[in-house]
Tab-separated table of C-alpha atoms in Angstrom:
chain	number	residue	atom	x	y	z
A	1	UNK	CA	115.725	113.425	114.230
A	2	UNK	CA	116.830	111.277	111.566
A	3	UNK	CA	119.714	109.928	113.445
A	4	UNK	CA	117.953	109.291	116.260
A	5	UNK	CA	115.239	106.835	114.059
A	6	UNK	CA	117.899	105.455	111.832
A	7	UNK	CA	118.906	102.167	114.561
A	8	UNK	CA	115.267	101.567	115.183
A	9	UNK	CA	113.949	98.599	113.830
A	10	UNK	CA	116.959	98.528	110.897
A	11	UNK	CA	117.624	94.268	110.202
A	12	UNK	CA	121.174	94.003	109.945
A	13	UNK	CA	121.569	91.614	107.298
A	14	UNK	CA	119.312	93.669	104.939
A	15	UNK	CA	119.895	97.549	105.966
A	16	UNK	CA	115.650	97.767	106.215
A	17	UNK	CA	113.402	98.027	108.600
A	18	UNK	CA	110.953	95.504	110.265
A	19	UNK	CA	108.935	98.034	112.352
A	20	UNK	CA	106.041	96.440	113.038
A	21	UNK	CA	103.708	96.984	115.148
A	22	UNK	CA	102.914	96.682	118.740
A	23	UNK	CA	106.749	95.240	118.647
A	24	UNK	CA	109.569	96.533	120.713
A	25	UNK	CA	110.599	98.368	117.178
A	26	UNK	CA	107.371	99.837	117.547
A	27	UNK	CA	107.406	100.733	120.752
A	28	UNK	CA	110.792	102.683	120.363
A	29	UNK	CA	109.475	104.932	117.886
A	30	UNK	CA	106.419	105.396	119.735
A	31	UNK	CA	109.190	106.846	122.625
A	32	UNK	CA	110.758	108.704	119.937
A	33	UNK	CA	107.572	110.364	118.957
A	34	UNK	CA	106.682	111.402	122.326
A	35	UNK	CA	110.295	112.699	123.535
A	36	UNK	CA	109.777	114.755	120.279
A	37	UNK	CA	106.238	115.807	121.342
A	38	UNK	CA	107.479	116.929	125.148
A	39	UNK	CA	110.849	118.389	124.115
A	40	UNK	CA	108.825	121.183	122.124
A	41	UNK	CA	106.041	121.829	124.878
A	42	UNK	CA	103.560	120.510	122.757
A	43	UNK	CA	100.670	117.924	124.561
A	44	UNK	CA	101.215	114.276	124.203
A	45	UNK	CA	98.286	111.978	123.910
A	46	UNK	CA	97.915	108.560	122.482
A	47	UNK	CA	93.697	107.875	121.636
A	48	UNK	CA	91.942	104.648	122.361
A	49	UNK	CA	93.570	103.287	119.271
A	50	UNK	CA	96.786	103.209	119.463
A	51	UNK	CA	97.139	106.574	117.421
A	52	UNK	CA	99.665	109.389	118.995
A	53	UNK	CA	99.162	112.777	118.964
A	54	UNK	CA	101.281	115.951	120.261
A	55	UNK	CA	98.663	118.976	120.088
A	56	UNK	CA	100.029	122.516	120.227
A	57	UNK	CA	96.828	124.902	121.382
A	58	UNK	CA	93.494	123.809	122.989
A	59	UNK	CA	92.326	119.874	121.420
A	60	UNK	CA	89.117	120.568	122.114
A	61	UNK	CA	88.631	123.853	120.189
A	62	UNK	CA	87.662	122.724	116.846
A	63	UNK	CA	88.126	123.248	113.294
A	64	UNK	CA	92.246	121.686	114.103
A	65	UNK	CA	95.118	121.637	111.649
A	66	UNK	CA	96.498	118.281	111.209
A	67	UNK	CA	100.012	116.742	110.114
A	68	UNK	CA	101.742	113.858	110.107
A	69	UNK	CA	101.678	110.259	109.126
A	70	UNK	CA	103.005	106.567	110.679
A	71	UNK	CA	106.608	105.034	111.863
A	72	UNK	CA	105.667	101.302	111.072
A	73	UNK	CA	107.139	99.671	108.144
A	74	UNK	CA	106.708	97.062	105.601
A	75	UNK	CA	109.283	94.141	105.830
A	76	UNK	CA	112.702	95.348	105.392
A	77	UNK	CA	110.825	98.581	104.356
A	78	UNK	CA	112.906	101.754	103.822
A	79	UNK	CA	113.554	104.880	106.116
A	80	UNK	CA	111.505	107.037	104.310
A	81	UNK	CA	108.018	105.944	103.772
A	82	UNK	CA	105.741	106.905	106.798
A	83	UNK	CA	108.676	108.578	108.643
A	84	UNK	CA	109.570	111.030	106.646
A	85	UNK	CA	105.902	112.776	106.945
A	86	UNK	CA	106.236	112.671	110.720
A	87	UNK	CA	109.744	113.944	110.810
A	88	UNK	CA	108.690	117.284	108.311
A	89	UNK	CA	105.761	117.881	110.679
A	90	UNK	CA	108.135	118.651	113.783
A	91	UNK	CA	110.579	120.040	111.652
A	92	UNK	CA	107.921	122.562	109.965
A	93	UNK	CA	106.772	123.321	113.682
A	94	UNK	CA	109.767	124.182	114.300
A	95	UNK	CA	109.755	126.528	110.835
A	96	UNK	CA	107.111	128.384	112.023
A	97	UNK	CA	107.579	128.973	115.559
A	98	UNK	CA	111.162	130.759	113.924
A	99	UNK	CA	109.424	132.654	111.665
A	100	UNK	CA	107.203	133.628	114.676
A	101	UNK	CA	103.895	132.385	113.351
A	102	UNK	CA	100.837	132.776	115.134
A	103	UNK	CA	98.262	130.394	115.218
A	104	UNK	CA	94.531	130.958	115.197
A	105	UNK	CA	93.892	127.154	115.403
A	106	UNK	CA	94.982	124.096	117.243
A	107	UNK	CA	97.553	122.296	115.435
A	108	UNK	CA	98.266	118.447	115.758
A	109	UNK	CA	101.285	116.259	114.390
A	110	UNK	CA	100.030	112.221	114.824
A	111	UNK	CA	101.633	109.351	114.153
A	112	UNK	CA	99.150	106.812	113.143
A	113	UNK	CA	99.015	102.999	114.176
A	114	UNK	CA	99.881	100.003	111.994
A	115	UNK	CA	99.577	102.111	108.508
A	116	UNK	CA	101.253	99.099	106.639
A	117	UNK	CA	99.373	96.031	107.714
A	118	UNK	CA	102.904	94.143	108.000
A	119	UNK	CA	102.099	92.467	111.119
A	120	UNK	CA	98.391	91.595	111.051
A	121	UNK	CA	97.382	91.609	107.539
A	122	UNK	CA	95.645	94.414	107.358
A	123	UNK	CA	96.731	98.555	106.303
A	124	UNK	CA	95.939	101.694	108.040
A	125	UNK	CA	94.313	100.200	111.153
A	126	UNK	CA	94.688	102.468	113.538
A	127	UNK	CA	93.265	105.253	111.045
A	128	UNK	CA	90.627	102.478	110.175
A	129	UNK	CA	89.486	102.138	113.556
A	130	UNK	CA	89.255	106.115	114.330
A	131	UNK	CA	87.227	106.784	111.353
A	132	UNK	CA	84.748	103.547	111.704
A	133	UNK	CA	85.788	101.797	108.763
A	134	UNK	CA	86.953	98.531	110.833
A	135	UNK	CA	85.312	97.392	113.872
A	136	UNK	CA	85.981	96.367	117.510
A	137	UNK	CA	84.931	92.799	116.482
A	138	UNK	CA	87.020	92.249	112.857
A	139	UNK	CA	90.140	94.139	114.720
A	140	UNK	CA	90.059	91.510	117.644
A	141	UNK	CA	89.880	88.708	115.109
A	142	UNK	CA	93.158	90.301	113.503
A	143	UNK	CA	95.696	87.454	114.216
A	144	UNK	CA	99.574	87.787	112.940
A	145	UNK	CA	101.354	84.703	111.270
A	146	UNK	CA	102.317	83.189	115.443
A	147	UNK	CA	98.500	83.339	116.331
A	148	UNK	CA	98.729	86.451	118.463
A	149	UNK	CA	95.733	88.270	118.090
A	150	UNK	CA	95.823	92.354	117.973
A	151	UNK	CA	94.291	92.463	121.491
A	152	UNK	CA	97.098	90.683	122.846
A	153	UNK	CA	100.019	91.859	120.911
A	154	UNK	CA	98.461	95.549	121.884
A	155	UNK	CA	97.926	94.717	125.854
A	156	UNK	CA	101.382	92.963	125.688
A	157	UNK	CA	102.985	96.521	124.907
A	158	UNK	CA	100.834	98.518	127.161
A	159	UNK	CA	97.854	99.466	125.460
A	160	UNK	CA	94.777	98.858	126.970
A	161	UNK	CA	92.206	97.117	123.392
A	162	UNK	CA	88.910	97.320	125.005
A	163	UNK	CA	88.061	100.427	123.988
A	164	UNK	CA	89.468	100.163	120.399
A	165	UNK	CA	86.878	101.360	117.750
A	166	UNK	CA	85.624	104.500	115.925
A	167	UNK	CA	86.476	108.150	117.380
A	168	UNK	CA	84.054	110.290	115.771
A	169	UNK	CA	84.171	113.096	118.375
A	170	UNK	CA	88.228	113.716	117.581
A	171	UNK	CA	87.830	113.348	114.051
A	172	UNK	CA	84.961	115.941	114.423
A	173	UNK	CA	87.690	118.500	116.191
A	174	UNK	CA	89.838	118.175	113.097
A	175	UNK	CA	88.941	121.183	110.088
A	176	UNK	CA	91.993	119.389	108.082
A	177	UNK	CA	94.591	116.861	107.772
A	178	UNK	CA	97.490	117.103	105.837
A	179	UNK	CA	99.861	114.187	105.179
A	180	UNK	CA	103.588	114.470	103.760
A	181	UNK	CA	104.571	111.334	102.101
A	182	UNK	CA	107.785	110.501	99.513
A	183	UNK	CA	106.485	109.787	96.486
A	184	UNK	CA	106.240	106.233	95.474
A	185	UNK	CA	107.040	106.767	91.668
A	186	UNK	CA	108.850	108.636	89.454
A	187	UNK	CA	106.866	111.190	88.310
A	188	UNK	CA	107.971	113.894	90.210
A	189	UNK	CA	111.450	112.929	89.240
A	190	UNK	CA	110.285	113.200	85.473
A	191	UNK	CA	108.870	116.441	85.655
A	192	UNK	CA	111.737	117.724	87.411
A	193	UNK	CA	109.482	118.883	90.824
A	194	UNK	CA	111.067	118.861	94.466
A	195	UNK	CA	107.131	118.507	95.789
A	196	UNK	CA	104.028	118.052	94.155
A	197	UNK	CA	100.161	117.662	95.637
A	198	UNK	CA	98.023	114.652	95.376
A	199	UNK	CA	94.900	114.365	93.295
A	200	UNK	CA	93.443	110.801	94.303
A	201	UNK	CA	93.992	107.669	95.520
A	202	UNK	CA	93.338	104.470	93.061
A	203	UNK	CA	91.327	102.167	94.127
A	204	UNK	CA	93.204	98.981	95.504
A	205	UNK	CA	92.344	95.815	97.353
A	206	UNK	CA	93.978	92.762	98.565
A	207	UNK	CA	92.902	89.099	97.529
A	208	UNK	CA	93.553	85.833	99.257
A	209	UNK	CA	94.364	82.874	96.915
A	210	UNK	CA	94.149	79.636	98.718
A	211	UNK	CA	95.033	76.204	96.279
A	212	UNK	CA	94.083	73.199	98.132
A	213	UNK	CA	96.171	70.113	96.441
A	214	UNK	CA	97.114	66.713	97.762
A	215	UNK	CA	100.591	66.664	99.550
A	216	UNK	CA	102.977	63.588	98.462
A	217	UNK	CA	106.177	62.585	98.131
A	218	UNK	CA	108.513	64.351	95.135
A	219	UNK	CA	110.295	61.900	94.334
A	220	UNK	CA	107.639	58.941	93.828
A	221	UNK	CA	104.333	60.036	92.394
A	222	UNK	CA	104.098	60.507	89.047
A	223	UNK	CA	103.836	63.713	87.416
A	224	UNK	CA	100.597	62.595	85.950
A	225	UNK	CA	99.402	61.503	89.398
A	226	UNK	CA	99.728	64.723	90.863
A	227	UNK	CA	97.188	67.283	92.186
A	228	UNK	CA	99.992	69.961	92.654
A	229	UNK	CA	98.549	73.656	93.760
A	230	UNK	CA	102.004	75.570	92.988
A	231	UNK	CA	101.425	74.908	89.200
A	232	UNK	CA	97.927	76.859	89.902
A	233	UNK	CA	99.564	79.284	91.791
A	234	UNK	CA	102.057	80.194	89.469
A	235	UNK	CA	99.744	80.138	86.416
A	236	UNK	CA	98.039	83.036	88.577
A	237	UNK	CA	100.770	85.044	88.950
A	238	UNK	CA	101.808	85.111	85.308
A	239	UNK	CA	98.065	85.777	84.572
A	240	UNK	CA	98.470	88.473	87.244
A	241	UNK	CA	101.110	90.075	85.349
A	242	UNK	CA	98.761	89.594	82.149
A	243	UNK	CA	95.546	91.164	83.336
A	244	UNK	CA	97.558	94.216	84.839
A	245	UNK	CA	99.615	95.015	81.440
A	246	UNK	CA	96.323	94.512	79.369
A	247	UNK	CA	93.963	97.000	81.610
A	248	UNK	CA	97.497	99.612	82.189
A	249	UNK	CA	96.684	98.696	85.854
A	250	UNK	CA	98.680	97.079	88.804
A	251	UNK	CA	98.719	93.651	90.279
A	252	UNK	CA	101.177	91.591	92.447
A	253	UNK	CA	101.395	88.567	94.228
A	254	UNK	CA	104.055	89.691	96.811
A	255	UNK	CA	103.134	86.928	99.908
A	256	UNK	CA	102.904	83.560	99.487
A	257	UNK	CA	102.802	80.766	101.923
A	258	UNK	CA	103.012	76.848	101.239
A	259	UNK	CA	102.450	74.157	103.476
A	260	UNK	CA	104.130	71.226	104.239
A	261	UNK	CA	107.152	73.418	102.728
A	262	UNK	CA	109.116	70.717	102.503
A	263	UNK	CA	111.914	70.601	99.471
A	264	UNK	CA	110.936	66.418	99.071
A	265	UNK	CA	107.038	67.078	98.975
A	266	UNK	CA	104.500	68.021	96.922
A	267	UNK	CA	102.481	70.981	98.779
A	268	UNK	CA	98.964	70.213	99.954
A	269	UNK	CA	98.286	74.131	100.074
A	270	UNK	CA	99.861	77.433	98.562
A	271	UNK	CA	98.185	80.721	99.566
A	272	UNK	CA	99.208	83.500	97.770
A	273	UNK	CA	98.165	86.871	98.536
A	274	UNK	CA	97.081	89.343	95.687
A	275	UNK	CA	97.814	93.582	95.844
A	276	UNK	CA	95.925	95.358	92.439
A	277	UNK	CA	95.686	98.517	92.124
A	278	UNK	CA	93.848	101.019	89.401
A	279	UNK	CA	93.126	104.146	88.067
A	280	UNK	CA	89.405	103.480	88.506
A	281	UNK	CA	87.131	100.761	89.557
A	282	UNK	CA	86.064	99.439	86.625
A	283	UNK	CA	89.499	98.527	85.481
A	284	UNK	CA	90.372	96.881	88.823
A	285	UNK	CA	87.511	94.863	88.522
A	286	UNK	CA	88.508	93.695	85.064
A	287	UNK	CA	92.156	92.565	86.818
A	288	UNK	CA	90.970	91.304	89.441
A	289	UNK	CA	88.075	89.380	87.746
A	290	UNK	CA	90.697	88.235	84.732
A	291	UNK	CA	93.237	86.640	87.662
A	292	UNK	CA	90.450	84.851	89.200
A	293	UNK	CA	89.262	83.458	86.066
A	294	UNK	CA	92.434	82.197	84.872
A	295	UNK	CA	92.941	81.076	88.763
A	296	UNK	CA	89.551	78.788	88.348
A	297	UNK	CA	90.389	77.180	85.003
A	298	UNK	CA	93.826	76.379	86.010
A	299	UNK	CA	92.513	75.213	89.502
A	300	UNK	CA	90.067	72.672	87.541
A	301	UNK	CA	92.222	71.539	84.668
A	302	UNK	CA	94.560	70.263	88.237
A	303	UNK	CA	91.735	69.003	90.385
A	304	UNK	CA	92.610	71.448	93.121
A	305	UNK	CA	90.461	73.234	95.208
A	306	UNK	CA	90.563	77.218	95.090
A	307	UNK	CA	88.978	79.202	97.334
A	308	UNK	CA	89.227	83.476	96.702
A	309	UNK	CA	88.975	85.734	99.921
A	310	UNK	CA	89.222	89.761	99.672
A	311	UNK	CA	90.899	90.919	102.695
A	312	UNK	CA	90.939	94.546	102.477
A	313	UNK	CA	89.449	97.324	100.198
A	314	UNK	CA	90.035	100.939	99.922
A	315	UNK	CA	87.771	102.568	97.080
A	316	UNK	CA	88.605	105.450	95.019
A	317	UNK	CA	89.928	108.618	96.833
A	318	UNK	CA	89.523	111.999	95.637
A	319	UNK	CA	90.738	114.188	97.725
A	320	UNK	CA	88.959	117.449	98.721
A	321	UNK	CA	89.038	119.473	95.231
A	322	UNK	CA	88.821	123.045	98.067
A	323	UNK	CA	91.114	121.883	100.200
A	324	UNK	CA	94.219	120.672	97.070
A	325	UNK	CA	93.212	123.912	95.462
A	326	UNK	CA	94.283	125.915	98.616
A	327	UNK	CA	97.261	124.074	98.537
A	328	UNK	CA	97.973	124.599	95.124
A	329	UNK	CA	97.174	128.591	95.938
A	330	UNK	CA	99.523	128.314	98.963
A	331	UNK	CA	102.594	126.560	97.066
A	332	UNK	CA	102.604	128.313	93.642
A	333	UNK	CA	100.663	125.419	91.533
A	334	UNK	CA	102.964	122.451	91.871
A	335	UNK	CA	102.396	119.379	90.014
A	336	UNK	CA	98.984	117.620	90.866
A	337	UNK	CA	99.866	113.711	90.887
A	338	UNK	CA	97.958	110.296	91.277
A	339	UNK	CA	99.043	107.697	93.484
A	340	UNK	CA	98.502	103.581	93.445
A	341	UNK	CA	99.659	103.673	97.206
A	342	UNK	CA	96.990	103.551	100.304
A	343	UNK	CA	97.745	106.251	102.976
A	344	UNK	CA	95.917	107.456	106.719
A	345	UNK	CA	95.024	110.414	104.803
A	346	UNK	CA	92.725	108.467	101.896
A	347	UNK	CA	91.187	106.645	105.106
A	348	UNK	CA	90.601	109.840	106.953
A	349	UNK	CA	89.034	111.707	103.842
A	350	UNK	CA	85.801	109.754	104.291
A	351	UNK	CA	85.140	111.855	107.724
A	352	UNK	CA	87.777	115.072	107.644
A	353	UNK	CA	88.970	117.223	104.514
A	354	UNK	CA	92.032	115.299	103.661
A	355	UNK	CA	94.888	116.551	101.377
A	356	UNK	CA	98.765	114.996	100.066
A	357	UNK	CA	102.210	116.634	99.817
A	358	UNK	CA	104.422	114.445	97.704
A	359	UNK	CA	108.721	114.541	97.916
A	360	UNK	CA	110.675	113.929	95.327
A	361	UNK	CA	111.608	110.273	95.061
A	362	UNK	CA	114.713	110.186	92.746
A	363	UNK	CA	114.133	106.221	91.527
A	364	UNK	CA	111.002	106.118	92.763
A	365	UNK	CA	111.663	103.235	94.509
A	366	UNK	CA	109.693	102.425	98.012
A	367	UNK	CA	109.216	99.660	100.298
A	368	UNK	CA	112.370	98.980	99.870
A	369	UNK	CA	115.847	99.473	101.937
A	370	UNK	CA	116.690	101.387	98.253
A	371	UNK	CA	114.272	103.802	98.722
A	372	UNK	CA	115.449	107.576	99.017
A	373	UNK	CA	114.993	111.713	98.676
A	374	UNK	CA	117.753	114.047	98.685
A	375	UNK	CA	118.072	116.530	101.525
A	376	UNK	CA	117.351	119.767	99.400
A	377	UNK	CA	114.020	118.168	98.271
A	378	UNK	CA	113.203	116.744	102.016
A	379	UNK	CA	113.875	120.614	103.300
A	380	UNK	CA	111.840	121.998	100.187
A	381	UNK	CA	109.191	119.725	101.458
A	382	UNK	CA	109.262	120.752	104.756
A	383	UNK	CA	109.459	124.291	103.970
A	384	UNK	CA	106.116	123.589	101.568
A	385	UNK	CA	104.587	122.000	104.712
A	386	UNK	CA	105.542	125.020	106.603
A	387	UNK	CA	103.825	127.451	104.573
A	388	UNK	CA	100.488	125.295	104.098
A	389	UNK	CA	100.437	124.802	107.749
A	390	UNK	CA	100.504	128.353	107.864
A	391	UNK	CA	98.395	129.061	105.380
A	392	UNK	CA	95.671	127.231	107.223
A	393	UNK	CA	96.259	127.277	110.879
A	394	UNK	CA	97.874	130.910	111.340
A	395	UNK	CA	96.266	134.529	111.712
């Protein structure tokens, strides 16, 4: 399976990945996913969202065991981060059915839609759509960075978008969803752990900065003439950087756009685009509110115009206390771990018990053509799949 998903979407020059979606990269590992579906008799369906799903028993029985995770990446993202869950699902199926398990429920492996946000700004769509946390309306404004709307760029590769929107009748059929994910961090690396189980997700948001200057030539107004926005942008970063070390949180400006972009002129607008990230919402609001702050008096010492949009935000997630203590039964007590990253499952726990398996990531680094897990720990994670799976879906 691995080889077969290694060429798709991989950028040459940079060894990553640029699956985005509703792309042709997108599309291949959509094929991939359903050739691995069909090849082990299991029933292929993709739901009004874009999500795929390969269903082994009845779907409509109820009270379902579901795996799996998404195949879209972040630019020049790494192999591991989505895929890996999706690949352990099929190969844990593939555990059980040799150890001759027997299932008393219907079990699912999905691959949800547009988990990153690379292409259209925003994460976990498809899983956001399902569970009626975005709507048909916001999702059709989605627009990527050539003007293509998500309707479009969706109908363009197949998929019918007029019946996009919340699913509450298959999330109702699910009893729970289980996600494998590498770990993004180190901490299973520190405490010397092949797999570990999430506690919660930190609350996290993203934040448009948009510096409205005057553009003019670099090389004949005078410095003190100037009403240059990327001198208020990059006072907010370094007060970005600030904020997050003072309140032990997380924030990064990783996007940033400038227009004219021209090397001879003086930019009438830089947008930059904030990611923070806590280990509760009071100390997210402090960053956040410290960036903006600085962002303002920077803005008016320069006579530019700042305007402050939040894009996205995913609250708190604490993940079903019965359903990770079942886990933790199943697996032995493994380390219980907390996690800056978004993921389907935090999205889905708001409507189905929701739970995390974490592999081992060795530098901890992700999104990133660096990032990496060693085969033992990617089999010991399958194998701990395997025996949850089985501890909730088999008689």
């Amino acid at each position: 399976m691995w080889r077969e998903l290694k060429p798709l979407g991989r950028a040459a020059e940079s060894g990553g990945y640029r699956r985005y979606a509703w792309t042709a990269a997108d599309t291949d590992c959509r094929a991939w996913f359903r050739a691995q579906a069909e090849s082990r008799g299991l029933a292929y369906e993709t739901d009004r969202n874009g999500n795929q799903w390969a269903w082994l028993g009845d779907p409509l029985a109820g009270d379902a065991v579901v795996t799996g995770s998404h195949l879209d990446s972040v630019p020049d993202g790494g192999a591991f981060d989505g895929p890996l869950g999706v690949v352990s699902a099929f190969a844990a199926l593939d555990e059980l059915r040799g150890r001759g398990a027997r299932f008393g429920k219907p079990l699912a492996i999905t691959n949800f839609g547009d988990e990153e946000g690379a292409r259209f700004g925003l994460a976990c769509v498809g899983s956001r759509l399902a569970a009626g946390q975005l709507t048909p309306d916001r999702a059709h404004a989605l627009r990527d960075g050539d003007g293509v709307t998500l309707p479009q760029a969706m109908e363009a590769a197949g998929h019918d978008p007029s019946a996009i929107g919340a699913d509450p009748e298959r999330l109702a059929r699910i009893g729970a969803f289980v996600e494998l994910h590498v770990e993004q961090g180190r901490a299973l690396d520190l405490s010397g752990d092949p797999v570990g189980i999430a506690s919660a997700i930190w609350p996290h948001g993203r934040w448009r900065f948009d510096f409205h200057g005057e553009a003019n030539h670099a090389g004949t107004t005078r410095l003190a003439d100037r009403r240059d926005p990327m001198l208020s942008y990059a006072e907010t970063v370094l007060a970005a950087r600030r904020e997050a070390e003072l309140a032990g949180a997380l924030a990064t400006f990783g996007k940033v756009s400038v227009e004219p972009n021209g090397v001879n002129a003086i930019p009438s607008l830089v947008r930059g685009w904030l990611d923070s990230r806590a280990a509760d919402q009071p100390a997210l609001d402090t960053v956040v509110a410290g960036i903006e702050r600085a962002a303002r008096e920077s803005a008016d010492r320069a006579g530019i115009d700042l305007r402050v949009v939040r894009e996205s935000f995913s609250p708190v997630v604490e993940f079903q206390h019965a359903l990770r203590d079942e886990l933790g039964r199943i697996l032995g007590a493994p380390p219980v771990l907390g996690t800056g990253a978004g993921h389907d499952a935090g999205i889905l726990s708001a409507s189905v018990p929701t739970a995390m398996l974490f592999v081992r990531n060795p530098t901890g680094v992700s999104h990133s053509p660096a990032e990496s897990a060693t085969e033992d720990d990617c089999v010991a994670g399958i194998l701990a799949l395997a025996d949850v799976l089985e501890g909730l879906a088999c008689s």
